[in-house]
Every structure is written in C-alpha cells, then in structure tokens.
Amino acid sequence: MDLRIFTEPQQGADYDTLLAVAKATEELGFDAFFRSDHYLRMGDGDGLPGPTDAWVTLAGLARETRRIRLGTLMTAGTFRLPGVLAIQVAQVDQMSGGRVELGLGAGWYEDEHTAYGIPFPKEKFARLEEQLAIVTGLWATKPGETFSHHGTHYDLTDSPALPKPAQSKIPVLIGGMGATRTPRLAAQYADEFNIPFASVADSERQFGRVREAAQAAGRDADELTYSNALVVCVGKDDAEVARRAAAIGREVDELKENGLAGSPAEVVDKIGRYAEVGATRFYLQVLDLSDLDHLELIAHQVQAQL
C-alpha cells in the first residue's frame, strides 16, 4: 500500500514551502510527492503569494530530493502543446534520475484560462486523446528514428523525438469518473488509474469499468495500478482533528464522510474499505502545507499500520 502526498499549491504556496513538504515527504518514508497543475486559486482567499508552475516546481524538486517519485494530478492538457510537454517531462525525469510520473488530464477550470490568457477549447477530450498518443509516441520512438502524427488537433512531421527520459517508460496516470471514454483511454494508455474524491461505492464501480475496458482491449486488468485521491485530516484526538479541519475551512463530519479524517485508527479503517474494492495507492490531499506535524503523525500512526 503506497501513501503519496498530494498538494494544491494554487491555493497559496511558494517553492520554498513546497520544498519543505517534499523533503518531509521523503524523510518520513512516503512514496511520492505530487502536485496539482493550476494557475488560479479556487474558493475564497487571495491566493498569495500566487501560483507556481507544476513542471518548474518538479524540476527543482528533482534536484533537491533523492528517493521519492514526483508527478502531477493532473497536468492540464490545455496548458501545453504535447510535443513541448514530452520534452519537459523527459528532461525532469533525467534530472531526477528516473523518478517522474505524468498524470495527464483534459483541463477543466475555465476561469484560470481566462485569467492568464490561455485558450480554452470547447472540445477537450479529443485533444487529450491525441496528446496521449503524441507524448507516449515520442518517448517510445527509438533513437535515430522519427515520429509523425497527423491528427485533427495536432500535426507533427518527422520529429526526432528527443530527448528521451531516464526511465524506459514513464508511468502515465489517467483519472476521472467518465463512464465510457475515460476507461477506454485508461485501457489504452495508462499505467495507473486514479479516482479523485469519490466514495468507496463509486470507486468500486469506476474501477470495474476500467477493468472491463482493459479486458476488452486485450490487456490484463491487473497491469494497472488503481488509486484514490482523498483529502486527509488526521489528529491524535478529537480536538486535534477539529483544529486541523478548521485550519482548512472544513467541517469534521464532512471530512469524515468525503475524505480520510479522524483518528489514525479511523483513517486506517477507511483506507481498508477502499483497498477492499481494489485501491492499492492513495494520494493524500494535504491542504495546510505549513503543518508538517500532520505528515509526521500520518507517517508514524497511519502508514506504519498499513
């Protein structure tokens, strides 16, 4: 069972804050540090000191960490051309010694596109499908050969398909709750399928769809890793849980219903319920990035029991 730390820097975090969380992630024995890919705060607040770019951040962390995996949930397909993204991710993989994973999604938050002048196409899913084909195709092209793609949205001709990542294959994550197209894309391209902020019952249903799609594509469904992303709020007693919930503007009962919240024993029990429907990896959405004691408690009293 892998526990990974998942951050939302668009809510207000500079690089030094993210570095401190990443170093704690590594020192405390967690499997990976992941971050969102957004440029605008969601909800109330001023978002100070402002957004950080996901792949610039991960490039820095690649040189300042040694063990943990690094990646995105999810890189927004609207932010980057797929050929450029393939170069960026391969370079960061080299910089990290082969520790990068790419979560890639269609992009959805229209307001951040408006705020920063980023085109927000009406048809995003078909673009995502081409992006996956291009990024994985560029990486898979043998040195000395070229890659071409002539699609509806992107056209590449005789690309040298360089640079190559350090890993022979960078793991690709696809996620979401779409009933048909999302499982099909996961079956074709994903090494891992992730479900964000869903119940045990909804996770079981969606994992089942992905397994069926994989089998229909002639793939062993067990080749994929199945994971959940859930907000985390753990305390050694009720008062500490309440304090941590208040710090992120949430109610304890709501967090217990929709996330991994409560005492270490409660959280271990709920993780077990997700594990029963197939989850083997959890992305713990940590919203108060100044509370490193929270990570220490999870490492020593939750992770140690799994």
PDB file of C-alpha atoms in Angstrom:
ATOM      1  CA  MET A   1       0.000   0.000   0.000  1.00  0.00           C
ATOM      2  CA  ASP A   2       1.549   3.289  -1.174  1.00  0.00           C
ATOM      3  CA  LEU A   3       0.779   6.597   0.508  1.00  0.00           C
ATOM      4  CA  ARG A   4       1.641   9.658  -1.531  1.00  0.00           C
ATOM      5  CA  ILE A   5       1.459  13.320  -0.552  1.00  0.00           C
ATOM      6  CA  PHE A   6      -0.643  15.446  -2.896  1.00  0.00           C
ATOM      7  CA  THR A   7      -0.553  19.258  -2.721  1.00  0.00           C
ATOM      8  CA  GLU A   8      -2.660  22.080  -4.179  1.00  0.00           C
ATOM      9  CA  PRO A   9      -0.188  24.994  -4.495  1.00  0.00           C
ATOM     10  CA  GLN A  10      -2.617  27.228  -6.389  1.00  0.00           C
ATOM     11  CA  GLN A  11      -4.306  27.829  -3.031  1.00  0.00           C
ATOM     12  CA  GLY A  12      -1.209  29.776  -1.940  1.00  0.00           C
ATOM     13  CA  ALA A  13       2.284  28.314  -1.681  1.00  0.00           C
ATOM     14  CA  ASP A  14       5.718  29.323  -2.909  1.00  0.00           C
ATOM     15  CA  TYR A  15       8.509  26.990  -3.970  1.00  0.00           C
ATOM     16  CA  ASP A  16      10.222  27.014  -0.574  1.00  0.00           C
ATOM     17  CA  THR A  17       7.012  25.809   1.078  1.00  0.00           C
ATOM     18  CA  LEU A  18       6.661  23.019  -1.456  1.00  0.00           C
ATOM     19  CA  LEU A  19      10.298  22.067  -0.990  1.00  0.00           C
ATOM     20  CA  ALA A  20       9.798  21.761   2.762  1.00  0.00           C
ATOM     21  CA  VAL A  21       6.793  19.484   2.215  1.00  0.00           C
ATOM     22  CA  ALA A  22       8.671  17.403  -0.366  1.00  0.00           C
ATOM     23  CA  LYS A  23      11.647  16.951   1.936  1.00  0.00           C
ATOM     24  CA  ALA A  24       9.341  15.917   4.789  1.00  0.00           C
ATOM     25  CA  THR A  25       7.619  13.522   2.380  1.00  0.00           C
ATOM     26  CA  GLU A  26      10.962  11.908   1.638  1.00  0.00           C
ATOM     27  CA  GLU A  27      12.272  11.850   5.201  1.00  0.00           C
ATOM     28  CA  LEU A  28       9.063  10.356   6.606  1.00  0.00           C
ATOM     29  CA  GLY A  29       9.017   7.447   4.187  1.00  0.00           C
ATOM     30  CA  PHE A  30       6.110   8.372   1.933  1.00  0.00           C
ATOM     31  CA  ASP A  31       6.244   7.057  -1.612  1.00  0.00           C
ATOM     32  CA  ALA A  32       5.863  10.247  -3.641  1.00  0.00           C
ATOM     33  CA  PHE A  33       5.217  13.978  -3.791  1.00  0.00           C
ATOM     34  CA  PHE A  34       2.582  15.071  -6.298  1.00  0.00           C
ATOM     35  CA  ARG A  35       1.045  18.433  -7.036  1.00  0.00           C
ATOM     36  CA  SER A  36      -1.882  19.848  -8.953  1.00  0.00           C
ATOM     37  CA  ASP A  37      -1.465  21.836 -12.155  1.00  0.00           C
ATOM     38  CA  HIS A  38      -3.476  25.027 -11.704  1.00  0.00           C
ATOM     39  CA  TYR A  39      -2.808  28.733 -12.040  1.00  0.00           C
ATOM     40  CA  LEU A  40      -5.728  30.187 -10.062  1.00  0.00           C
ATOM     41  CA  ARG A  41      -6.955  29.730  -6.507  1.00  0.00           C
ATOM     42  CA  MET A  42     -10.297  28.022  -6.027  1.00  0.00           C
ATOM     43  CA  GLY A  43     -12.720  29.333  -3.417  1.00  0.00           C
ATOM     44  CA  ASP A  44     -12.203  32.217  -1.027  1.00  0.00           C
ATOM     45  CA  GLY A  45      -8.905  33.923  -0.279  1.00  0.00           C
ATOM     46  CA  ASP A  46      -6.316  35.967  -2.132  1.00  0.00           C
ATOM     47  CA  GLY A  47      -4.098  33.067  -3.248  1.00  0.00           C
ATOM     48  CA  LEU A  48      -0.925  34.846  -2.128  1.00  0.00           C
ATOM     49  CA  PRO A  49       1.913  34.586  -2.945  1.00  0.00           C
ATOM     50  CA  GLY A  50       0.494  33.414  -6.279  1.00  0.00           C
ATOM     51  CA  PRO A  51       0.670  30.307  -8.452  1.00  0.00           C
ATOM     52  CA  THR A  52       3.697  28.176  -9.219  1.00  0.00           C
ATOM     53  CA  ASP A  53       4.150  26.152 -12.382  1.00  0.00           C
ATOM     54  CA  ALA A  54       3.920  22.390 -11.893  1.00  0.00           C
ATOM     55  CA  TRP A  55       6.832  21.328 -14.088  1.00  0.00           C
ATOM     56  CA  VAL A  56       9.114  24.170 -12.998  1.00  0.00           C
ATOM     57  CA  THR A  57       8.438  23.083  -9.411  1.00  0.00           C
ATOM     58  CA  LEU A  58       9.106  19.423 -10.156  1.00  0.00           C
ATOM     59  CA  ALA A  59      12.338  20.283 -11.968  1.00  0.00           C
ATOM     60  CA  GLY A  60      13.572  22.000  -8.830  1.00  0.00           C
ATOM     61  CA  LEU A  61      12.475  19.148  -6.580  1.00  0.00           C
ATOM     62  CA  ALA A  62      14.127  16.655  -8.930  1.00  0.00           C
ATOM     63  CA  ARG A  63      17.495  18.111  -7.904  1.00  0.00           C
ATOM     64  CA  GLU A  64      16.679  18.540  -4.213  1.00  0.00           C
ATOM     65  CA  THR A  65      15.255  15.089  -3.432  1.00  0.00           C
ATOM     66  CA  ARG A  66      16.755  11.645  -3.904  1.00  0.00           C
ATOM     67  CA  ARG A  67      14.152   8.905  -3.423  1.00  0.00           C
ATOM     68  CA  ILE A  68      10.535   9.959  -3.776  1.00  0.00           C
ATOM     69  CA  ARG A  69       8.579   9.765  -7.008  1.00  0.00           C
ATOM     70  CA  LEU A  70       7.456  13.114  -8.452  1.00  0.00           C
ATOM     71  CA  GLY A  71       4.413  13.882 -10.555  1.00  0.00           C
ATOM     72  CA  THR A  72       1.160  15.670 -11.297  1.00  0.00           C
ATOM     73  CA  LEU A  73      -2.511  15.075 -10.610  1.00  0.00           C
ATOM     74  CA  MET A  74      -3.194  16.104 -13.310  1.00  0.00           C
ATOM     75  CA  THR A  75      -1.198  18.137 -15.829  1.00  0.00           C
ATOM     76  CA  ALA A  76      -3.767  20.190 -17.735  1.00  0.00           C
ATOM     77  CA  GLY A  77      -3.767  19.302 -21.408  1.00  0.00           C
ATOM     78  CA  THR A  78      -4.875  22.844 -22.239  1.00  0.00           C
ATOM     79  CA  PHE A  79      -1.713  24.388 -20.793  1.00  0.00           C
ATOM     80  CA  ARG A  80       0.955  22.831 -23.002  1.00  0.00           C
ATOM     81  CA  LEU A  81       1.477  21.604 -26.528  1.00  0.00           C
ATOM     82  CA  PRO A  82       2.049  17.834 -26.371  1.00  0.00           C
ATOM     83  CA  GLY A  83       5.424  17.942 -28.092  1.00  0.00           C
ATOM     84  CA  VAL A  84       6.673  20.545 -25.622  1.00  0.00           C
ATOM     85  CA  LEU A  85       5.210  18.597 -22.705  1.00  0.00           C
ATOM     86  CA  ALA A  86       7.045  15.449 -23.817  1.00  0.00           C
ATOM     87  CA  ILE A  87      10.334  17.402 -23.755  1.00  0.00           C
ATOM     88  CA  GLN A  88       9.614  18.965 -20.355  1.00  0.00           C
ATOM     89  CA  VAL A  89       8.669  15.699 -18.657  1.00  0.00           C
ATOM     90  CA  ALA A  90      11.575  13.769 -20.205  1.00  0.00           C
ATOM     91  CA  GLN A  91      14.001  16.449 -19.041  1.00  0.00           C
ATOM     92  CA  VAL A  92      12.654  16.432 -15.475  1.00  0.00           C
ATOM     93  CA  ASP A  93      12.830  12.642 -15.497  1.00  0.00           C
ATOM     94  CA  GLN A  94      16.503  12.871 -16.431  1.00  0.00           C
ATOM     95  CA  MET A  95      17.082  15.495 -13.747  1.00  0.00           C
ATOM     96  CA  SER A  96      15.508  13.231 -11.125  1.00  0.00           C
ATOM     97  CA  GLY A  97      17.336  10.076 -12.135  1.00  0.00           C
ATOM     98  CA  GLY A  98      14.132   8.447 -13.380  1.00  0.00           C
ATOM     99  CA  ARG A  99      11.562   9.287 -10.696  1.00  0.00           C
ATOM    100  CA  VAL A 100       8.869  11.128 -12.670  1.00  0.00           C
ATOM    101  CA  GLU A 101       5.278  10.135 -13.382  1.00  0.00           C
ATOM    102  CA  LEU A 102       2.876  12.009 -15.656  1.00  0.00           C
ATOM    103  CA  GLY A 103      -0.757  12.439 -14.767  1.00  0.00           C
ATOM    104  CA  LEU A 104      -2.445  13.994 -17.782  1.00  0.00           C
ATOM    105  CA  GLY A 105      -5.990  15.321 -17.942  1.00  0.00           C
ATOM    106  CA  ALA A 106      -8.072  17.362 -20.342  1.00  0.00           C
ATOM    107  CA  GLY A 107      -8.118  20.579 -18.275  1.00  0.00           C
ATOM    108  CA  TRP A 108     -11.375  21.928 -16.883  1.00  0.00           C
ATOM    109  CA  TYR A 109     -11.064  25.165 -14.872  1.00  0.00           C
ATOM    110  CA  GLU A 110     -12.136  27.825 -17.351  1.00  0.00           C
ATOM    111  CA  ASP A 111     -11.552  30.798 -15.023  1.00  0.00           C
ATOM    112  CA  GLU A 112      -7.793  30.198 -14.825  1.00  0.00           C
ATOM    113  CA  HIS A 113      -7.606  30.140 -18.607  1.00  0.00           C
ATOM    114  CA  THR A 114      -9.437  33.456 -18.772  1.00  0.00           C
ATOM    115  CA  ALA A 115      -7.234  34.958 -16.060  1.00  0.00           C
ATOM    116  CA  TYR A 116      -3.971  34.115 -17.832  1.00  0.00           C
ATOM    117  CA  GLY A 117      -4.954  34.271 -21.492  1.00  0.00           C
ATOM    118  CA  ILE A 118      -4.819  30.527 -22.116  1.00  0.00           C
ATOM    119  CA  PRO A 119      -7.133  29.248 -24.857  1.00  0.00           C
ATOM    120  CA  PHE A 120      -9.945  27.074 -23.501  1.00  0.00           C
ATOM    121  CA  PRO A 121     -11.125  24.862 -26.374  1.00  0.00           C
ATOM    122  CA  LYS A 122     -14.674  23.557 -26.420  1.00  0.00           C
ATOM    123  CA  GLU A 123     -13.593  20.039 -27.393  1.00  0.00           C
ATOM    124  CA  LYS A 124     -11.036  18.931 -24.843  1.00  0.00           C
ATOM    125  CA  PHE A 125     -11.357  15.159 -24.637  1.00  0.00           C
ATOM    126  CA  ALA A 126     -10.435  14.520 -28.274  1.00  0.00           C
ATOM    127  CA  ARG A 127      -7.404  16.755 -27.759  1.00  0.00           C
ATOM    128  CA  LEU A 128      -6.439  14.753 -24.690  1.00  0.00           C
ATOM    129  CA  GLU A 129      -6.576  11.542 -26.684  1.00  0.00           C
ATOM    130  CA  GLU A 130      -4.213  12.974 -29.290  1.00  0.00           C
ATOM    131  CA  GLN A 131      -1.949  14.392 -26.585  1.00  0.00           C
ATOM    132  CA  LEU A 132      -1.573  10.956 -25.012  1.00  0.00           C
ATOM    133  CA  ALA A 133      -0.794   9.413 -28.384  1.00  0.00           C
ATOM    134  CA  ILE A 134       1.833  12.075 -29.112  1.00  0.00           C
ATOM    135  CA  VAL A 135       3.573  12.180 -25.729  1.00  0.00           C
ATOM    136  CA  THR A 136       3.809   8.403 -25.384  1.00  0.00           C
ATOM    137  CA  GLY A 137       4.669   8.040 -29.073  1.00  0.00           C
ATOM    138  CA  LEU A 138       7.542  10.491 -28.854  1.00  0.00           C
ATOM    139  CA  TRP A 139       9.005   8.715 -25.842  1.00  0.00           C
ATOM    140  CA  ALA A 140       8.634   5.286 -27.437  1.00  0.00           C
ATOM    141  CA  THR A 141      10.324   6.237 -30.719  1.00  0.00           C
ATOM    142  CA  LYS A 142      13.748   4.616 -30.968  1.00  0.00           C
ATOM    143  CA  PRO A 143      16.803   6.888 -31.150  1.00  0.00           C
ATOM    144  CA  GLY A 144      17.668   7.598 -34.762  1.00  0.00           C
ATOM    145  CA  GLU A 145      14.046   7.181 -35.883  1.00  0.00           C
ATOM    146  CA  THR A 146      11.418   9.907 -36.277  1.00  0.00           C
ATOM    147  CA  PHE A 147       7.850  10.329 -35.093  1.00  0.00           C
ATOM    148  CA  SER A 148       4.934  11.782 -37.038  1.00  0.00           C
ATOM    149  CA  HIS A 149       1.323  12.375 -36.073  1.00  0.00           C
ATOM    150  CA  HIS A 150      -1.335  13.850 -38.338  1.00  0.00           C
ATOM    151  CA  GLY A 151      -4.472  14.383 -36.291  1.00  0.00           C
ATOM    152  CA  THR A 152      -7.417  16.715 -36.026  1.00  0.00           C
ATOM    153  CA  HIS A 153      -5.805  18.976 -33.432  1.00  0.00           C
ATOM    154  CA  TYR A 154      -2.035  18.392 -33.730  1.00  0.00           C
ATOM    155  CA  ASP A 155       0.337  17.770 -36.612  1.00  0.00           C
ATOM    156  CA  LEU A 156       3.920  16.585 -36.100  1.00  0.00           C
ATOM    157  CA  THR A 157       6.173  15.655 -39.006  1.00  0.00           C
ATOM    158  CA  ASP A 158       9.493  13.809 -38.713  1.00  0.00           C
ATOM    159  CA  SER A 159      10.146  14.760 -35.112  1.00  0.00           C
ATOM    160  CA  PRO A 160      13.488  13.444 -33.815  1.00  0.00           C
ATOM    161  CA  ALA A 161      11.522  12.547 -30.654  1.00  0.00           C
ATOM    162  CA  LEU A 162      14.227  13.788 -28.321  1.00  0.00           C
ATOM    163  CA  PRO A 163      15.161  13.934 -25.506  1.00  0.00           C
ATOM    164  CA  LYS A 164      14.492  10.513 -24.054  1.00  0.00           C
ATOM    165  CA  PRO A 165      13.517  10.116 -20.400  1.00  0.00           C
ATOM    166  CA  ALA A 166      15.776   8.281 -17.969  1.00  0.00           C
ATOM    167  CA  GLN A 167      13.151   5.600 -17.428  1.00  0.00           C
ATOM    168  CA  SER A 168      12.447   3.116 -20.188  1.00  0.00           C
ATOM    169  CA  LYS A 169       8.785   4.044 -19.706  1.00  0.00           C
ATOM    170  CA  ILE A 170       7.475   6.981 -17.710  1.00  0.00           C
ATOM    171  CA  PRO A 171       4.320   5.863 -15.864  1.00  0.00           C
ATOM    172  CA  VAL A 172       1.204   7.584 -17.191  1.00  0.00           C
ATOM    173  CA  LEU A 173      -1.770   8.302 -14.933  1.00  0.00           C
ATOM    174  CA  ILE A 174      -5.285   8.859 -16.228  1.00  0.00           C
ATOM    175  CA  GLY A 175      -8.229   9.540 -13.975  1.00  0.00           C
ATOM    176  CA  GLY A 176     -11.814  10.631 -13.635  1.00  0.00           C
ATOM    177  CA  MET A 177     -15.355   9.355 -13.375  1.00  0.00           C
ATOM    178  CA  GLY A 178     -16.376   9.298 -17.040  1.00  0.00           C
ATOM    179  CA  ALA A 179     -18.287   6.104 -17.723  1.00  0.00           C
ATOM    180  CA  THR A 180     -17.115   5.259 -21.247  1.00  0.00           C
ATOM    181  CA  ARG A 181     -14.357   7.331 -22.824  1.00  0.00           C
ATOM    182  CA  THR A 182     -12.217   7.666 -19.698  1.00  0.00           C
ATOM    183  CA  PRO A 183     -11.982   3.882 -19.074  1.00  0.00           C
ATOM    184  CA  ARG A 184     -11.194   3.361 -22.758  1.00  0.00           C
ATOM    185  CA  LEU A 185      -8.334   5.862 -22.667  1.00  0.00           C
ATOM    186  CA  ALA A 186      -7.024   4.333 -19.455  1.00  0.00           C
ATOM    187  CA  ALA A 187      -7.066   0.874 -21.000  1.00  0.00           C
ATOM    188  CA  GLN A 188      -5.072   2.154 -23.959  1.00  0.00           C
ATOM    189  CA  TYR A 189      -2.519   4.456 -22.335  1.00  0.00           C
ATOM    190  CA  ALA A 190      -2.482   4.306 -18.525  1.00  0.00           C
ATOM    191  CA  ASP A 191      -0.165   2.559 -16.126  1.00  0.00           C
ATOM    192  CA  GLU A 192      -2.329   3.835 -13.278  1.00  0.00           C
ATOM    193  CA  PHE A 193      -5.974   4.815 -12.983  1.00  0.00           C
ATOM    194  CA  ASN A 194      -6.834   7.423 -10.369  1.00  0.00           C
ATOM    195  CA  ILE A 195     -10.214   8.395  -8.932  1.00  0.00           C
ATOM    196  CA  PRO A 196     -10.397  11.834  -7.297  1.00  0.00           C
ATOM    197  CA  PHE A 197     -12.555  12.462  -4.236  1.00  0.00           C
ATOM    198  CA  ALA A 198     -15.049   9.628  -4.659  1.00  0.00           C
ATOM    199  CA  SER A 199     -16.814   7.254  -2.290  1.00  0.00           C
ATOM    200  CA  VAL A 200     -15.926   3.600  -1.862  1.00  0.00           C
ATOM    201  CA  ALA A 201     -19.029   2.587  -3.829  1.00  0.00           C
ATOM    202  CA  ASP A 202     -18.290   4.977  -6.703  1.00  0.00           C
ATOM    203  CA  SER A 203     -14.664   3.860  -6.742  1.00  0.00           C
ATOM    204  CA  GLU A 204     -15.664   0.215  -6.972  1.00  0.00           C
ATOM    205  CA  ARG A 205     -17.980   0.988  -9.899  1.00  0.00           C
ATOM    206  CA  GLN A 206     -15.354   3.007 -11.796  1.00  0.00           C
ATOM    207  CA  PHE A 207     -12.529   0.554 -11.147  1.00  0.00           C
ATOM    208  CA  GLY A 208     -14.822  -2.102 -12.572  1.00  0.00           C
ATOM    209  CA  ARG A 209     -15.388  -0.094 -15.731  1.00  0.00           C
ATOM    210  CA  VAL A 210     -11.653   0.354 -16.243  1.00  0.00           C
ATOM    211  CA  ARG A 211     -11.051  -3.360 -15.702  1.00  0.00           C
ATOM    212  CA  GLU A 212     -13.710  -4.200 -18.269  1.00  0.00           C
ATOM    213  CA  ALA A 213     -12.223  -1.727 -20.755  1.00  0.00           C
ATOM    214  CA  ALA A 214      -8.748  -3.193 -20.247  1.00  0.00           C
ATOM    215  CA  GLN A 215     -10.007  -6.711 -20.865  1.00  0.00           C
ATOM    216  CA  ALA A 216     -11.905  -5.559 -23.948  1.00  0.00           C
ATOM    217  CA  ALA A 217      -8.655  -4.060 -25.253  1.00  0.00           C
ATOM    218  CA  GLY A 218      -6.869  -7.361 -24.755  1.00  0.00           C
ATOM    219  CA  ARG A 219      -4.954  -6.164 -21.734  1.00  0.00           C
ATOM    220  CA  ASP A 220      -4.550  -7.772 -18.328  1.00  0.00           C
ATOM    221  CA  ALA A 221      -6.549  -5.512 -15.995  1.00  0.00           C
ATOM    222  CA  ASP A 222      -4.115  -6.280 -13.180  1.00  0.00           C
ATOM    223  CA  GLU A 223      -1.352  -4.489 -15.102  1.00  0.00           C
ATOM    224  CA  LEU A 224      -2.849  -1.186 -13.972  1.00  0.00           C
ATOM    225  CA  THR A 225      -2.451   0.355 -10.537  1.00  0.00           C
ATOM    226  CA  TYR A 226      -5.753   1.576  -9.089  1.00  0.00           C
ATOM    227  CA  SER A 227      -5.610   4.611  -6.811  1.00  0.00           C
ATOM    228  CA  ASN A 228      -7.700   7.185  -4.969  1.00  0.00           C
ATOM    229  CA  ALA A 229      -7.053  10.841  -4.175  1.00  0.00           C
ATOM    230  CA  LEU A 230      -8.709  11.954  -0.934  1.00  0.00           C
ATOM    231  CA  VAL A 231      -8.393  14.920   1.405  1.00  0.00           C
ATOM    232  CA  VAL A 232      -6.647  13.977   4.648  1.00  0.00           C
ATOM    233  CA  CYS A 233      -7.197  15.345   8.144  1.00  0.00           C
ATOM    234  CA  VAL A 234      -5.810  13.212  10.975  1.00  0.00           C
ATOM    235  CA  GLY A 235      -5.448  14.033  14.640  1.00  0.00           C
ATOM    236  CA  LYS A 236      -4.315  12.173  17.721  1.00  0.00           C
ATOM    237  CA  ASP A 237      -7.596  13.171  19.407  1.00  0.00           C
ATOM    238  CA  ASP A 238     -10.898  14.883  18.525  1.00  0.00           C
ATOM    239  CA  ALA A 239      -9.564  18.329  19.404  1.00  0.00           C
ATOM    240  CA  GLU A 240      -6.622  17.995  17.025  1.00  0.00           C
ATOM    241  CA  VAL A 241      -8.870  16.762  14.226  1.00  0.00           C
ATOM    242  CA  ALA A 242     -11.172  19.746  14.774  1.00  0.00           C
ATOM    243  CA  ARG A 243      -8.234  22.164  14.797  1.00  0.00           C
ATOM    244  CA  ARG A 244      -6.868  20.794  11.534  1.00  0.00           C
ATOM    245  CA  ALA A 245     -10.313  20.845   9.913  1.00  0.00           C
ATOM    246  CA  ALA A 246     -10.819  24.484  10.937  1.00  0.00           C
ATOM    247  CA  ALA A 247      -7.405  25.399   9.512  1.00  0.00           C
ATOM    248  CA  ILE A 248      -8.540  24.328   6.050  1.00  0.00           C
ATOM    249  CA  GLY A 249     -12.079  25.704   6.377  1.00  0.00           C
ATOM    250  CA  ARG A 250     -13.832  22.338   6.509  1.00  0.00           C
ATOM    251  CA  GLU A 251     -16.201  20.572   8.907  1.00  0.00           C
ATOM    252  CA  VAL A 252     -15.091  17.386  10.653  1.00  0.00           C
ATOM    253  CA  ASP A 253     -18.227  15.406   9.796  1.00  0.00           C
ATOM    254  CA  GLU A 254     -17.974  16.366   6.125  1.00  0.00           C
ATOM    255  CA  LEU A 255     -14.308  15.393   6.029  1.00  0.00           C
ATOM    256  CA  LYS A 256     -15.043  12.026   7.622  1.00  0.00           C
ATOM    257  CA  GLU A 257     -17.775  11.424   5.055  1.00  0.00           C
ATOM    258  CA  ASN A 258     -15.808  12.508   1.990  1.00  0.00           C
ATOM    259  CA  GLY A 259     -12.162  12.029   2.904  1.00  0.00           C
ATOM    260  CA  LEU A 260      -9.695  10.332   5.202  1.00  0.00           C
ATOM    261  CA  ALA A 261     -10.328  12.071   8.500  1.00  0.00           C
ATOM    262  CA  GLY A 262     -10.384  11.337  12.200  1.00  0.00           C
ATOM    263  CA  SER A 263      -8.085   9.374  14.421  1.00  0.00           C
ATOM    264  CA  PRO A 264      -5.310   7.225  12.938  1.00  0.00           C
ATOM    265  CA  ALA A 265      -7.429   4.128  13.608  1.00  0.00           C
ATOM    266  CA  GLU A 266     -10.412   5.630  11.780  1.00  0.00           C
ATOM    267  CA  VAL A 267      -8.288   6.536   8.788  1.00  0.00           C
ATOM    268  CA  VAL A 268      -6.642   3.103   8.632  1.00  0.00           C
ATOM    269  CA  ASP A 269     -10.099   1.517   8.723  1.00  0.00           C
ATOM    270  CA  LYS A 270     -11.362   3.671   5.852  1.00  0.00           C
ATOM    271  CA  ILE A 271      -8.272   3.018   3.770  1.00  0.00           C
ATOM    272  CA  GLY A 272      -9.027  -0.652   4.266  1.00  0.00           C
ATOM    273  CA  ARG A 273     -12.500  -0.203   2.796  1.00  0.00           C
ATOM    274  CA  TYR A 274     -11.055   1.359  -0.347  1.00  0.00           C
ATOM    275  CA  ALA A 275      -8.436  -1.398  -0.501  1.00  0.00           C
ATOM    276  CA  GLU A 276     -11.218  -3.995  -0.496  1.00  0.00           C
ATOM    277  CA  VAL A 277     -12.513  -2.608  -3.822  1.00  0.00           C
ATOM    278  CA  GLY A 278      -9.078  -2.569  -5.443  1.00  0.00           C
ATOM    279  CA  ALA A 279      -7.188   0.575  -4.404  1.00  0.00           C
ATOM    280  CA  THR A 280      -3.507  -0.021  -3.699  1.00  0.00           C
ATOM    281  CA  ARG A 281      -2.316   3.587  -3.691  1.00  0.00           C
ATOM    282  CA  PHE A 282      -3.594   6.748  -2.018  1.00  0.00           C
ATOM    283  CA  TYR A 283      -2.864  10.383  -2.762  1.00  0.00           C
ATOM    284  CA  LEU A 284      -3.360  12.258   0.491  1.00  0.00           C
ATOM    285  CA  GLN A 285      -4.520  15.779  -0.356  1.00  0.00           C
ATOM    286  CA  VAL A 286      -2.739  17.955   2.204  1.00  0.00           C
ATOM    287  CA  LEU A 287      -4.234  21.443   2.245  1.00  0.00           C
ATOM    288  CA  ASP A 288      -2.365  23.061   5.155  1.00  0.00           C
ATOM    289  CA  LEU A 289       1.203  22.956   3.871  1.00  0.00           C
ATOM    290  CA  SER A 290       2.592  24.651   6.973  1.00  0.00           C
ATOM    291  CA  ASP A 291       1.547  21.754   9.231  1.00  0.00           C
ATOM    292  CA  LEU A 292       4.429  19.322   8.850  1.00  0.00           C
ATOM    293  CA  ASP A 293       3.487  17.705  12.177  1.00  0.00           C
ATOM    294  CA  HIS A 294       0.426  16.412  10.346  1.00  0.00           C
ATOM    295  CA  LEU A 295       2.642  14.486   7.936  1.00  0.00           C
ATOM    296  CA  GLU A 296       4.678  13.093  10.817  1.00  0.00           C
ATOM    297  CA  LEU A 297       1.540  11.827  12.566  1.00  0.00           C
ATOM    298  CA  ILE A 298       0.308  10.150   9.369  1.00  0.00           C
ATOM    299  CA  ALA A 299       3.687   8.544   8.768  1.00  0.00           C
ATOM    300  CA  HIS A 300       4.060   7.180  12.287  1.00  0.00           C
ATOM    301  CA  GLN A 301       0.479   6.218  13.120  1.00  0.00           C
ATOM    302  CA  VAL A 302      -1.266   5.568   9.789  1.00  0.00           C
ATOM    303  CA  GLN A 303       1.394   4.485   7.301  1.00  0.00           C
ATOM    304  CA  ALA A 304       3.054   2.288   9.910  1.00  0.00           C
ATOM    305  CA  GLN A 305      -0.158   0.240  10.247  1.00  0.00           C
ATOM    306  CA  LEU A 306      -0.612  -0.444   6.523  1.00  0.00           C
TER     307      LEU A 306
END
